[in-house]
CSV table of C-alpha atoms and ligand atoms in Angstrom, one decimal:
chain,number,residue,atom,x,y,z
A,634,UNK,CA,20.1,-26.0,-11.3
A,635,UNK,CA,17.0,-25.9,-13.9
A,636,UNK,CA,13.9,-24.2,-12.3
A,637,UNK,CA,10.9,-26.2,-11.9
A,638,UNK,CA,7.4,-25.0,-11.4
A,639,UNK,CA,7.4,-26.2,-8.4
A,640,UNK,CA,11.1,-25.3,-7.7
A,641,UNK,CA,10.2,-21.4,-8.2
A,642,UNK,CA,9.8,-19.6,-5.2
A,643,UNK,CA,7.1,-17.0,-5.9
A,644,UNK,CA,7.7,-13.3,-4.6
A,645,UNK,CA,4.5,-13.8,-3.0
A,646,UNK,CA,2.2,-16.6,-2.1
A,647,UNK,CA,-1.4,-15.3,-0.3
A,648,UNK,CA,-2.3,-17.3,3.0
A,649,UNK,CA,-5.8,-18.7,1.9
A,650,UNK,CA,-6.4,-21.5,4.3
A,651,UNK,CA,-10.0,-23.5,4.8
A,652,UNK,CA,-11.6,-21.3,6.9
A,653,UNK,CA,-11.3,-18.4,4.1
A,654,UNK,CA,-12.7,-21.1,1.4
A,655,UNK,CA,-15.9,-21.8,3.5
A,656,UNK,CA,-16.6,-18.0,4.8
A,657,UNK,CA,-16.8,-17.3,1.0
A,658,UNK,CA,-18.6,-20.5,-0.3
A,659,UNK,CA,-21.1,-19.7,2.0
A,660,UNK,CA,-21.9,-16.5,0.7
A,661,UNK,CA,-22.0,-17.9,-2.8
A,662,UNK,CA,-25.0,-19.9,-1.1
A,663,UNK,CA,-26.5,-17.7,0.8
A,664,UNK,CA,-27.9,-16.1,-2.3
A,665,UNK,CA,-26.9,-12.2,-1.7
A,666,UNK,CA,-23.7,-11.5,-3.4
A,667,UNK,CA,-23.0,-8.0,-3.8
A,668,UNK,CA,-22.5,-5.7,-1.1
A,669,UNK,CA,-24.5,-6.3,2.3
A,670,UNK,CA,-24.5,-8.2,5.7
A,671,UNK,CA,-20.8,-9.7,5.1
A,672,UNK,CA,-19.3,-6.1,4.2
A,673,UNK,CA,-21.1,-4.6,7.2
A,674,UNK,CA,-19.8,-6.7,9.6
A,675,UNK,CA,-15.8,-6.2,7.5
A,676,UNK,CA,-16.3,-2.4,8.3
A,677,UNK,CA,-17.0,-2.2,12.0
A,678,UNK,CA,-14.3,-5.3,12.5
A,679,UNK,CA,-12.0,-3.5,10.8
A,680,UNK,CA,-12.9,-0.2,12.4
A,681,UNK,CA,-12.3,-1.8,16.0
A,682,UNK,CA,-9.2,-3.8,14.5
A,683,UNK,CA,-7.1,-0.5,13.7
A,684,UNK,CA,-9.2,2.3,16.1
A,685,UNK,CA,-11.0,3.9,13.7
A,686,UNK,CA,-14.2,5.6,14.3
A,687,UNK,CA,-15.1,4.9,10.4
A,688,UNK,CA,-14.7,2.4,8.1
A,689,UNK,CA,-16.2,1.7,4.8
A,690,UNK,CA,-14.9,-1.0,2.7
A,691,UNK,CA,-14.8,-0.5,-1.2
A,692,UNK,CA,-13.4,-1.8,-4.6
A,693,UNK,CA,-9.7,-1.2,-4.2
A,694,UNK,CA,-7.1,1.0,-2.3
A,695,UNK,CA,-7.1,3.2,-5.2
A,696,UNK,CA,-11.1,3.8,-5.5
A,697,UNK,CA,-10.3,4.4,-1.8
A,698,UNK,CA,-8.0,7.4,-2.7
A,699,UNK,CA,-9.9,8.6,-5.2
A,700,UNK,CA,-13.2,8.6,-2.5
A,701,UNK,CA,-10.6,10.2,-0.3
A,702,UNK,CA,-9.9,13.2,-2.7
A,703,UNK,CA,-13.3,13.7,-3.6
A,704,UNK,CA,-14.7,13.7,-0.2
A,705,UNK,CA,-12.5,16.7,0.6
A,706,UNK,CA,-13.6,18.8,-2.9
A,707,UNK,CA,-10.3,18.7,-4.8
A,708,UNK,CA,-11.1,20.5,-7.6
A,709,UNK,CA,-9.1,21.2,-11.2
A,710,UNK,CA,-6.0,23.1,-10.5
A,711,UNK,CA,-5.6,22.3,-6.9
A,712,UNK,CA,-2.2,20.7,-6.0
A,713,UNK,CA,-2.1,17.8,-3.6
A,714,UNK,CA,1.7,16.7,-2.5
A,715,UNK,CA,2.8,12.8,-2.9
A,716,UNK,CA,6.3,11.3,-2.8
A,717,UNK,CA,7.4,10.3,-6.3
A,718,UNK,CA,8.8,6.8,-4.5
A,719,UNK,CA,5.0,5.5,-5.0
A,720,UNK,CA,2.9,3.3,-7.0
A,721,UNK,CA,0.6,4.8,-10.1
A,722,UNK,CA,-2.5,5.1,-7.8
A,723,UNK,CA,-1.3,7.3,-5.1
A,724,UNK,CA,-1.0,9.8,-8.4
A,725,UNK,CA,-2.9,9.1,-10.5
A,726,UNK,CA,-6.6,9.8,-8.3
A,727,UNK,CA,-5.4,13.1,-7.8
A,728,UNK,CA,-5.4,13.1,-11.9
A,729,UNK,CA,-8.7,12.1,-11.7
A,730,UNK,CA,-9.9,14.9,-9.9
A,731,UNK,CA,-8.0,17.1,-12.7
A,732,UNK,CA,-5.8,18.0,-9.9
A,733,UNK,CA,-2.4,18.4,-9.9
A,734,UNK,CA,0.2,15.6,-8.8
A,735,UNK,CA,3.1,17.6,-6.4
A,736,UNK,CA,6.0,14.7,-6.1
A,737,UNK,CA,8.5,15.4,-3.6
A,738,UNK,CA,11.3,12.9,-2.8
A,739,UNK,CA,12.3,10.6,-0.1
A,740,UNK,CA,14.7,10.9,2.8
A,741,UNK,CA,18.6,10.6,1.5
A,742,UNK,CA,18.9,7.4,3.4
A,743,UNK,CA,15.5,5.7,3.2
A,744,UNK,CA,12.4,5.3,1.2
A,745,UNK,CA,10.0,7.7,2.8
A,746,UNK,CA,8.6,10.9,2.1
A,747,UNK,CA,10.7,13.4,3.2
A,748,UNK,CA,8.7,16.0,5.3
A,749,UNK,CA,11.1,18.8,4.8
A,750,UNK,CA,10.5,18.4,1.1
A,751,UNK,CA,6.6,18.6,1.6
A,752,UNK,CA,6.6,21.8,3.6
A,753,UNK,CA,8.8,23.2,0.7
A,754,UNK,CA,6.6,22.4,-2.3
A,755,UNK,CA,3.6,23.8,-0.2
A,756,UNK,CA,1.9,26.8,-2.2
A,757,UNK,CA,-1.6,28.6,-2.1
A,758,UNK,CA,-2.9,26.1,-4.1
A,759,UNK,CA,-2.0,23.1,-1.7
A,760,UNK,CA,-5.0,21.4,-0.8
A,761,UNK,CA,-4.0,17.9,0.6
A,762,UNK,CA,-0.7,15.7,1.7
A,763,UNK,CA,-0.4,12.0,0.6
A,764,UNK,CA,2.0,9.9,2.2
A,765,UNK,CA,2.6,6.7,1.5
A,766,UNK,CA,3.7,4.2,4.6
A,767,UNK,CA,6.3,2.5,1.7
A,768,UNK,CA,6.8,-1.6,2.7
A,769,UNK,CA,4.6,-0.8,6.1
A,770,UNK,CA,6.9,1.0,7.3
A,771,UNK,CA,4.9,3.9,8.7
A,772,UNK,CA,5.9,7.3,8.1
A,773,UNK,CA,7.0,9.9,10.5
A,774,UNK,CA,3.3,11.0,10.5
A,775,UNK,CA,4.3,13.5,13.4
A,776,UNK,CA,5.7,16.4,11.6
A,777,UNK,CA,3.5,15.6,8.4
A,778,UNK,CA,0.4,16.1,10.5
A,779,UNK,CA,1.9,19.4,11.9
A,780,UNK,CA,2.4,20.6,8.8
A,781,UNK,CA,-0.9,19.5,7.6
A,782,UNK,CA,-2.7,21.4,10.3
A,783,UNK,CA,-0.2,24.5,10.0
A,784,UNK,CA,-1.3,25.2,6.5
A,785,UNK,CA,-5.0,23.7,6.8
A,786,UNK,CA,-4.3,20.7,4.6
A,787,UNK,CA,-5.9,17.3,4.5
A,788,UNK,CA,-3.6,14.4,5.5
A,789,UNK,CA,-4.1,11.5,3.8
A,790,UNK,CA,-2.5,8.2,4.2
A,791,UNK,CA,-1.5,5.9,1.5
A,792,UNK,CA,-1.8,2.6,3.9
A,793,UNK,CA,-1.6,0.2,1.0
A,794,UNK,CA,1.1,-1.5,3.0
A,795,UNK,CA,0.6,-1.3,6.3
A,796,UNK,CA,-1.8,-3.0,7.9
A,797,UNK,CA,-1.7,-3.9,10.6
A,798,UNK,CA,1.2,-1.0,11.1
A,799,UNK,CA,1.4,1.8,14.4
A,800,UNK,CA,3.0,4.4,14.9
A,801,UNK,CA,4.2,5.8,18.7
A,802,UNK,CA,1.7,3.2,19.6
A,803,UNK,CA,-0.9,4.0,17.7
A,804,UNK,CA,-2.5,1.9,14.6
A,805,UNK,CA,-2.1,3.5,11.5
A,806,UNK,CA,-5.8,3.9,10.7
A,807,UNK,CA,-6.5,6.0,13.4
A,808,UNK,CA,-3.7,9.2,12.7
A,809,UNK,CA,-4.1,10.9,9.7
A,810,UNK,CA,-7.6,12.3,8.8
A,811,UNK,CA,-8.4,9.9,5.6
A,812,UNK,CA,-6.4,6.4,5.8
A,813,UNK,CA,-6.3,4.5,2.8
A,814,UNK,CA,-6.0,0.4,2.8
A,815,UNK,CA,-5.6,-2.0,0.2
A,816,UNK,CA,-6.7,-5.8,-0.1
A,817,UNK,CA,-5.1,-6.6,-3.4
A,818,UNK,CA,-4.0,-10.0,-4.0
A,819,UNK,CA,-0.2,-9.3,-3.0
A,820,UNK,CA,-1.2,-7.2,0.2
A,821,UNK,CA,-1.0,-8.6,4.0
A,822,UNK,CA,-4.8,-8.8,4.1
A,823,UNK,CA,-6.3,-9.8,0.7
A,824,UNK,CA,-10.0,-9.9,-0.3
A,825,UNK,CA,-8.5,-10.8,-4.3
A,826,UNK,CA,-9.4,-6.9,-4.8
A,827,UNK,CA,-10.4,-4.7,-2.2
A,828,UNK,CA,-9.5,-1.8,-0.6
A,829,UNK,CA,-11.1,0.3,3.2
A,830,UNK,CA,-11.2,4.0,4.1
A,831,UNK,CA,-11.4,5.2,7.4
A,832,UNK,CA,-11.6,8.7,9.2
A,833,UNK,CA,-12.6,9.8,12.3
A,834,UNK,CA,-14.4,12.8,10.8
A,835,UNK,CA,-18.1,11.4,10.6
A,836,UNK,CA,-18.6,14.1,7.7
A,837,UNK,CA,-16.0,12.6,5.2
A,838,UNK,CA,-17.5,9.3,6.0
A,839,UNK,CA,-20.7,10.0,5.1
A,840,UNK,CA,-19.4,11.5,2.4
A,841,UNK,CA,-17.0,9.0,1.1
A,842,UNK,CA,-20.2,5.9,1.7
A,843,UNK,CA,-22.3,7.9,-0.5
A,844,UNK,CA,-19.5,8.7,-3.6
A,845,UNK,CA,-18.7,4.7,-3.3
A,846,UNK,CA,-21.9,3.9,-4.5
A,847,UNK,CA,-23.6,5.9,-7.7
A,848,UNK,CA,-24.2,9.6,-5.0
A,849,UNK,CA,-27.3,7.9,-3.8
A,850,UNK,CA,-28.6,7.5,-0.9
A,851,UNK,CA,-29.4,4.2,0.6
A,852,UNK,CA,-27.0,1.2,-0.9
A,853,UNK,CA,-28.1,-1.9,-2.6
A,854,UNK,CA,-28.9,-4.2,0.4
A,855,UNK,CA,-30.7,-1.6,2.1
A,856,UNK,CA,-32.8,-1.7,-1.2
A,857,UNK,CA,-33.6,-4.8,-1.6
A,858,UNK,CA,-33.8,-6.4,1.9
A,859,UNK,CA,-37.5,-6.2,3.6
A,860,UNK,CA,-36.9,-3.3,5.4
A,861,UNK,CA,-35.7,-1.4,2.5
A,862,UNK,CA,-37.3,0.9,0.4
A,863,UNK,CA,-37.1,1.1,-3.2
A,864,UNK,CA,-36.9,5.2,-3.4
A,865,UNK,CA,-33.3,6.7,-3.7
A,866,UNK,CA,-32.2,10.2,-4.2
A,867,UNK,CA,-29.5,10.9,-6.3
A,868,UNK,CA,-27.1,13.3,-3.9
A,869,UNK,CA,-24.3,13.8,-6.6
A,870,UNK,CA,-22.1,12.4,-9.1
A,871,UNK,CA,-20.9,9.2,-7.9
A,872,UNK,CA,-18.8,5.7,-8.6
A,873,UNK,CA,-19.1,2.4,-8.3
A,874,UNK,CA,-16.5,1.4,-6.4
A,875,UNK,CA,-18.2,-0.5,-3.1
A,876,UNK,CA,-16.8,-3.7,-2.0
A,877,UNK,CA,-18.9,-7.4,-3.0
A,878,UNK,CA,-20.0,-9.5,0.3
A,879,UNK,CA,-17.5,-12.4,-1.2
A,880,UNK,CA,-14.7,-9.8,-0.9
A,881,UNK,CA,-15.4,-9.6,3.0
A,882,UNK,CA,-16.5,-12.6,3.8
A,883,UNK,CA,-12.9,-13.6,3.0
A,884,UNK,CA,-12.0,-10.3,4.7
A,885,UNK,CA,-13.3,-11.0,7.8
A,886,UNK,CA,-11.3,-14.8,7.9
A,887,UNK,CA,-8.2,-12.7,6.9
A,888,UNK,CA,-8.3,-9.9,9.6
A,889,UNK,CA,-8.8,-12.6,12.3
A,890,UNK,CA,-5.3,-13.5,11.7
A,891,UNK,CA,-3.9,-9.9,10.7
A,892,UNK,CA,-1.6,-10.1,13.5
A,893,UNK,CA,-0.8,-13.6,13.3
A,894,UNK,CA,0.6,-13.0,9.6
A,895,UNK,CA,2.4,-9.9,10.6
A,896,UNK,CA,4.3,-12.1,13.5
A,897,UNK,CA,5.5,-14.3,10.3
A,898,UNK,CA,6.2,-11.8,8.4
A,899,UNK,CA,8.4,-9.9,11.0
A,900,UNK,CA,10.2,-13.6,11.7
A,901,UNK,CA,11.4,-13.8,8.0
A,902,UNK,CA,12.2,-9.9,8.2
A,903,UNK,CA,14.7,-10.4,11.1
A,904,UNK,CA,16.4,-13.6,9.2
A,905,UNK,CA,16.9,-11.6,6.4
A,906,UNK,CA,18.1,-8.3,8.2
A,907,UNK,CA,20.4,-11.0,11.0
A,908,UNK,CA,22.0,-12.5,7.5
A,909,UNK,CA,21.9,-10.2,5.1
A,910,UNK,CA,23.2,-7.2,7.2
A,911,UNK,CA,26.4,-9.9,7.8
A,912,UNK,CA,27.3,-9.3,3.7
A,913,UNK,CA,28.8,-5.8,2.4
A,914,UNK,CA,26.6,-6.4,-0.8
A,915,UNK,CA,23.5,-5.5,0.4
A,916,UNK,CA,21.9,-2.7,2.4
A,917,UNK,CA,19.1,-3.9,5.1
A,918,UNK,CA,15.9,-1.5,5.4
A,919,UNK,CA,16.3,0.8,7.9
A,920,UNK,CA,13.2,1.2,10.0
A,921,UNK,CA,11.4,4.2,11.9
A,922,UNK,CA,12.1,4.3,15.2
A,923,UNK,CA,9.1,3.6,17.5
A,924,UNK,CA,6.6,2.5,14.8
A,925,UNK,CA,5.6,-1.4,14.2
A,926,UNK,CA,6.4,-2.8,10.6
A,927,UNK,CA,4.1,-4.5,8.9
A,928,UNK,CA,6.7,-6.0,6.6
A,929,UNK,CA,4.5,-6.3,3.3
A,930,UNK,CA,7.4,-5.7,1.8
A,931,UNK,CA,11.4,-6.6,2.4
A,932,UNK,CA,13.4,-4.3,0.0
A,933,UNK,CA,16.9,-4.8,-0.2
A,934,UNK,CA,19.3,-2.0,-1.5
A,935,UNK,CA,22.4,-3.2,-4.0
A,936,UNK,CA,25.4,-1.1,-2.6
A,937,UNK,CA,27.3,0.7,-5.6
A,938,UNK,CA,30.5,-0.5,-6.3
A,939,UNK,CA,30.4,-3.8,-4.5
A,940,UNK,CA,29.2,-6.1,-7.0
A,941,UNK,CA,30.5,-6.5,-11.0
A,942,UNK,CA,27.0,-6.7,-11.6
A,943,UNK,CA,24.3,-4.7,-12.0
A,944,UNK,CA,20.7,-4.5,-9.9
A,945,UNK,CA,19.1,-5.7,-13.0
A,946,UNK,CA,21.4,-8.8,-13.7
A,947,UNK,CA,21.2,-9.7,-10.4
A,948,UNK,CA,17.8,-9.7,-9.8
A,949,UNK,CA,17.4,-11.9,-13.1
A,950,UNK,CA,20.4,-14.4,-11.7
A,951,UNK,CA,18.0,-14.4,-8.7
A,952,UNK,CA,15.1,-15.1,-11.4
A,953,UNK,CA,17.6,-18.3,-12.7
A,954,UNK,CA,18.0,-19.7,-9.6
A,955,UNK,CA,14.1,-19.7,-8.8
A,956,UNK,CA,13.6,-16.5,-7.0
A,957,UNK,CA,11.0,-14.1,-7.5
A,958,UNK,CA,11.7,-10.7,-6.7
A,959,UNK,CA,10.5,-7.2,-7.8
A,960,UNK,CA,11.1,-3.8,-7.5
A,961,UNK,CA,9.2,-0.8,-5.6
A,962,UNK,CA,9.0,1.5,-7.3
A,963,UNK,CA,9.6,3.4,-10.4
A,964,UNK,CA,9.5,6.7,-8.9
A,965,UNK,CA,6.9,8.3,-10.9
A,966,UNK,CA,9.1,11.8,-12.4
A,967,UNK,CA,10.7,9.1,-14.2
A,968,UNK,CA,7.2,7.8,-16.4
A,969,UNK,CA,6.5,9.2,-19.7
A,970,UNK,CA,3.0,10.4,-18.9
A,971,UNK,CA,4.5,12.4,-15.4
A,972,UNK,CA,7.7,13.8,-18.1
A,973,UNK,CA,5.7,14.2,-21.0
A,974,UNK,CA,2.3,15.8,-19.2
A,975,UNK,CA,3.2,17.5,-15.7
A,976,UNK,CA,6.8,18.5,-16.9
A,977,UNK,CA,8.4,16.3,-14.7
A,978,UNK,CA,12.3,14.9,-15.7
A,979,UNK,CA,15.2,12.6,-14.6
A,980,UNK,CA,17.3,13.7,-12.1
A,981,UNK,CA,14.8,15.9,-10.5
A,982,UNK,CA,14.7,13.7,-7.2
A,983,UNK,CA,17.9,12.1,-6.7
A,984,UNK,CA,17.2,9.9,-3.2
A,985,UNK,CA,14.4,8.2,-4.9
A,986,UNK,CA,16.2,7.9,-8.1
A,987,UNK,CA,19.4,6.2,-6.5
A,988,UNK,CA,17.0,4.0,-3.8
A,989,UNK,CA,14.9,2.9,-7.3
A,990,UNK,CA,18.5,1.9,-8.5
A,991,UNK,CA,19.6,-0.4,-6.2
A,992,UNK,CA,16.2,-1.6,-4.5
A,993,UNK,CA,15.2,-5.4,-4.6
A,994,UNK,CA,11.9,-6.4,-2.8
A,995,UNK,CA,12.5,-9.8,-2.1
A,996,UNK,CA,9.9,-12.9,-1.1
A,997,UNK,CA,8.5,-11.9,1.9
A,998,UNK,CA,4.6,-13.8,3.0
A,999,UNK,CA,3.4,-15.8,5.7
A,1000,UNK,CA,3.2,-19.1,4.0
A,1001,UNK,CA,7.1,-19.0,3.5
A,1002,UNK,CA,8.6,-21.7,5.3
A,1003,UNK,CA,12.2,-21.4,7.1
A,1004,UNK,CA,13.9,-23.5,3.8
A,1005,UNK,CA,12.6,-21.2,2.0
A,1006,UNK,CA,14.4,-18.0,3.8
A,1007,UNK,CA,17.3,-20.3,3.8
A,1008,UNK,CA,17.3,-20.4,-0.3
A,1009,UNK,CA,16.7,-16.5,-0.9
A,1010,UNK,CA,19.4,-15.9,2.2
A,1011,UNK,CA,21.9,-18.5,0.8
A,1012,UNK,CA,21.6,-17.3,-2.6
A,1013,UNK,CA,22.2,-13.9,-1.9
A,1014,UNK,CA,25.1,-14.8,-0.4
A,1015,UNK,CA,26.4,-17.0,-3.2
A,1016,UNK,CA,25.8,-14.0,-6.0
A,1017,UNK,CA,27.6,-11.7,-3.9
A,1018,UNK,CA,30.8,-14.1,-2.9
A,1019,UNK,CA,30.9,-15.0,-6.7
A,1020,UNK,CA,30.3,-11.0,-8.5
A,1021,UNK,CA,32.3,-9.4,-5.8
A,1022,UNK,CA,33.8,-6.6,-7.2
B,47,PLP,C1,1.6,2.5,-2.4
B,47,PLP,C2,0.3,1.9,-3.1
B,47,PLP,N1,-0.8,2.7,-3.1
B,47,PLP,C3,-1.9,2.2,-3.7
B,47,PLP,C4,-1.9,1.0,-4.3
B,47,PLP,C5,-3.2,0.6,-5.0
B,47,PLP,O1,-3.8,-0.5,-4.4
B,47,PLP,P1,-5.0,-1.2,-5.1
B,47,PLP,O2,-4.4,-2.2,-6.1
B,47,PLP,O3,-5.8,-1.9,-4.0
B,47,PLP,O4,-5.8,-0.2,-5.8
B,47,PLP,C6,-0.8,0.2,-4.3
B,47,PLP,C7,-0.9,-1.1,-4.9
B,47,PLP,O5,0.0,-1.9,-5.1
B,47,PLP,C8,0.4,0.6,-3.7
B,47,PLP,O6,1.5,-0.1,-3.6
């Protein structure tokens, strides 16, 4: 069948219903655009939404890293640890900080950090853990956090994908000491770009909402409203990287129905895993036990020897028969810049190396409608009846 435009199921689709249209139109005419009122409100919402004592909404997820890192000091030559099974950002701000990216890899039979792994690549020069909660599937943050306060490290969590997540009832937001969100337009809660830190340790707070905007002290809106003052001190050496009012305006429509789209979500995650588990082809995600999901992403494994077929040709048979996919992620060992620069090389972190190789994320958002499940299920099933090995 030829693919239409309209044929072409999209690997993602962002919710943006009329409620989201008119909380941002109405900032565009309330004449304040730029961080204020609208990004206040986003913070303490989201703040009560996941349990945090903090929030402070900025730029992106990967400002809210960076913020993260520099809150705590990292300073050239310390070493901060990170699973290679991660997107650029989670190692690249610690590159920023002319730091020093640690990758470990994942557990041998799924797509998380592997906490044995960490402790061993801790050295003197250790100062803080990422991990990242990879498809919102949380990490076991229990024996990271022990580790963490074992050897006086920072925890920080990648959250990028998981909100809203928990773990052993908890929301992640509220565990680790810094937890990093992100709003990007593919993410369960999108402000087009934006990202959210939050900590219950009023000092990194403080410290993070000054380094988000220039090391001053008093923001824009405090500025210019009429209770404001004009005089600022410069505190230190800052970034721009705070979040607009449009941003959470739409921010605020979205996390009113955070759980909502996570309920979706999770309805087309337990199609897939009910047909998909039924088919020798295809490994299901395995998830933590006693955590909740937040299914931003449904990654499928290709098992070896199965199929005639590669990953790649399937994924672009998937691509001819009007299904978007992709693929998280490229562990990073495997970059040039991580091979050529840190002295990283293939074959150094097998799981993540065989997951990358078999891993398809498939459509997975809250728009998708049941035919639509039906169509990636059904076609699935069709490539692996017909490449069967
Ligand atoms: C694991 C992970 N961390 C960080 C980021 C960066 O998020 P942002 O685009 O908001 O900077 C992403 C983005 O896809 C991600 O997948």
């Amino acid at each position: 069948m030829p693919v239409t435009q309209t044929s072409f199921l999209p690997f993602h689709r962002a919710l943006i219903e009329d409620d989201d249209v008119e909380s941002v139109v109405q900032v565009l005419r309330s004449g304040w655009l730029t961080t204020g009122a609208q990004a206040k409100r986003f913070e303490s919402e989201f703040a009560r939404f996941v349990g945090a004592s903090n929030a402070i909404a900025v730029s992106s997820c990967t400002a809210a890293l960076h913020l993260a890192l520099a809150a705590i000091r990292l300073r050239e030559d310390d070493e901060v640890i990170l699973p290679t099974m991660t997107f650029s950002s989670t190692g690249q701000v610690v590159l920023y900080c002319n730091a020093r990216p640690v990758l470990v890899d994942c557990e041998p039979d799924s797509f998380q950090l592997d906490p044995a792994a960490v402790e061993r690549a801790i050295t003197p020069r250790t100062r803080a853990i990422i991990a990242v909660h990879f498809a919102g599937n949380p990490a076991d943050l229990d024996p990271l956090l022990d580790i963490a306060r074992r050897h006086n490290l920072t925890l920080v969590e990648d959250a990028a994908h998981a909100l809203p997540a928990g773990y052993k009832g908890r929301r992640i937001g509220a565990i680790g000491d810094i937890t990093c969100f992100s709003f990007y337009a593919t993410k369960t809660l999108t402000t087009g770009e934006g990202g959210m830190v939050a900590t219950e340790s009023p000092e990194l707070a403080d410290r993070v909402r000054i380094l988000s905007l220039h090391g001053i002290s008093k923001n824009a809106y405090t500025r210019y409203s009429a209770t404001g003052t004009w005089r600022y001190e410069i505190l230190e050496v800052g970034y721009k990287y705070n979040m607009t009012d449009m941003q959470a305006a739409l921010g605020l429509t979205q996390l009113a129905k955070c759980d909502l789209m996570r309920e979706k979500r999770e309805h087309i995650a337990k199609r897939y895993t009910e047909a998909l588990s039924a088919l020798d082809a295809y490994e299901t995600p395995r998830v933590t036990p006693d955590t909740q999901h937040a299914w931003h992403l449904y990654v499928i494994k290709v098992r070896p020897g199965r199929l005639t077929i590669s990953r790649d040709a399937l994924i672009e048979e998937l691509k001819q028969r009007g299904i978007g996919t992709s693929v998280h992620f490229i562990p990073l060992h495997t970059h040039p810049y991580y091979r050529q620069n840190l002295g990283y090389r293939i074959g150094q972190f097998p799981n993540a190396e065989r997951h990358f190789e078999a891993a398809i994320s498939l459509p997975l958002f809250p728009g998708m409608t049941e035919e639509e499940t039906d169509r990636v299920i059904e076609t699935l099933r069709d490539l692996a009846a017909e490449h069967r090995r």
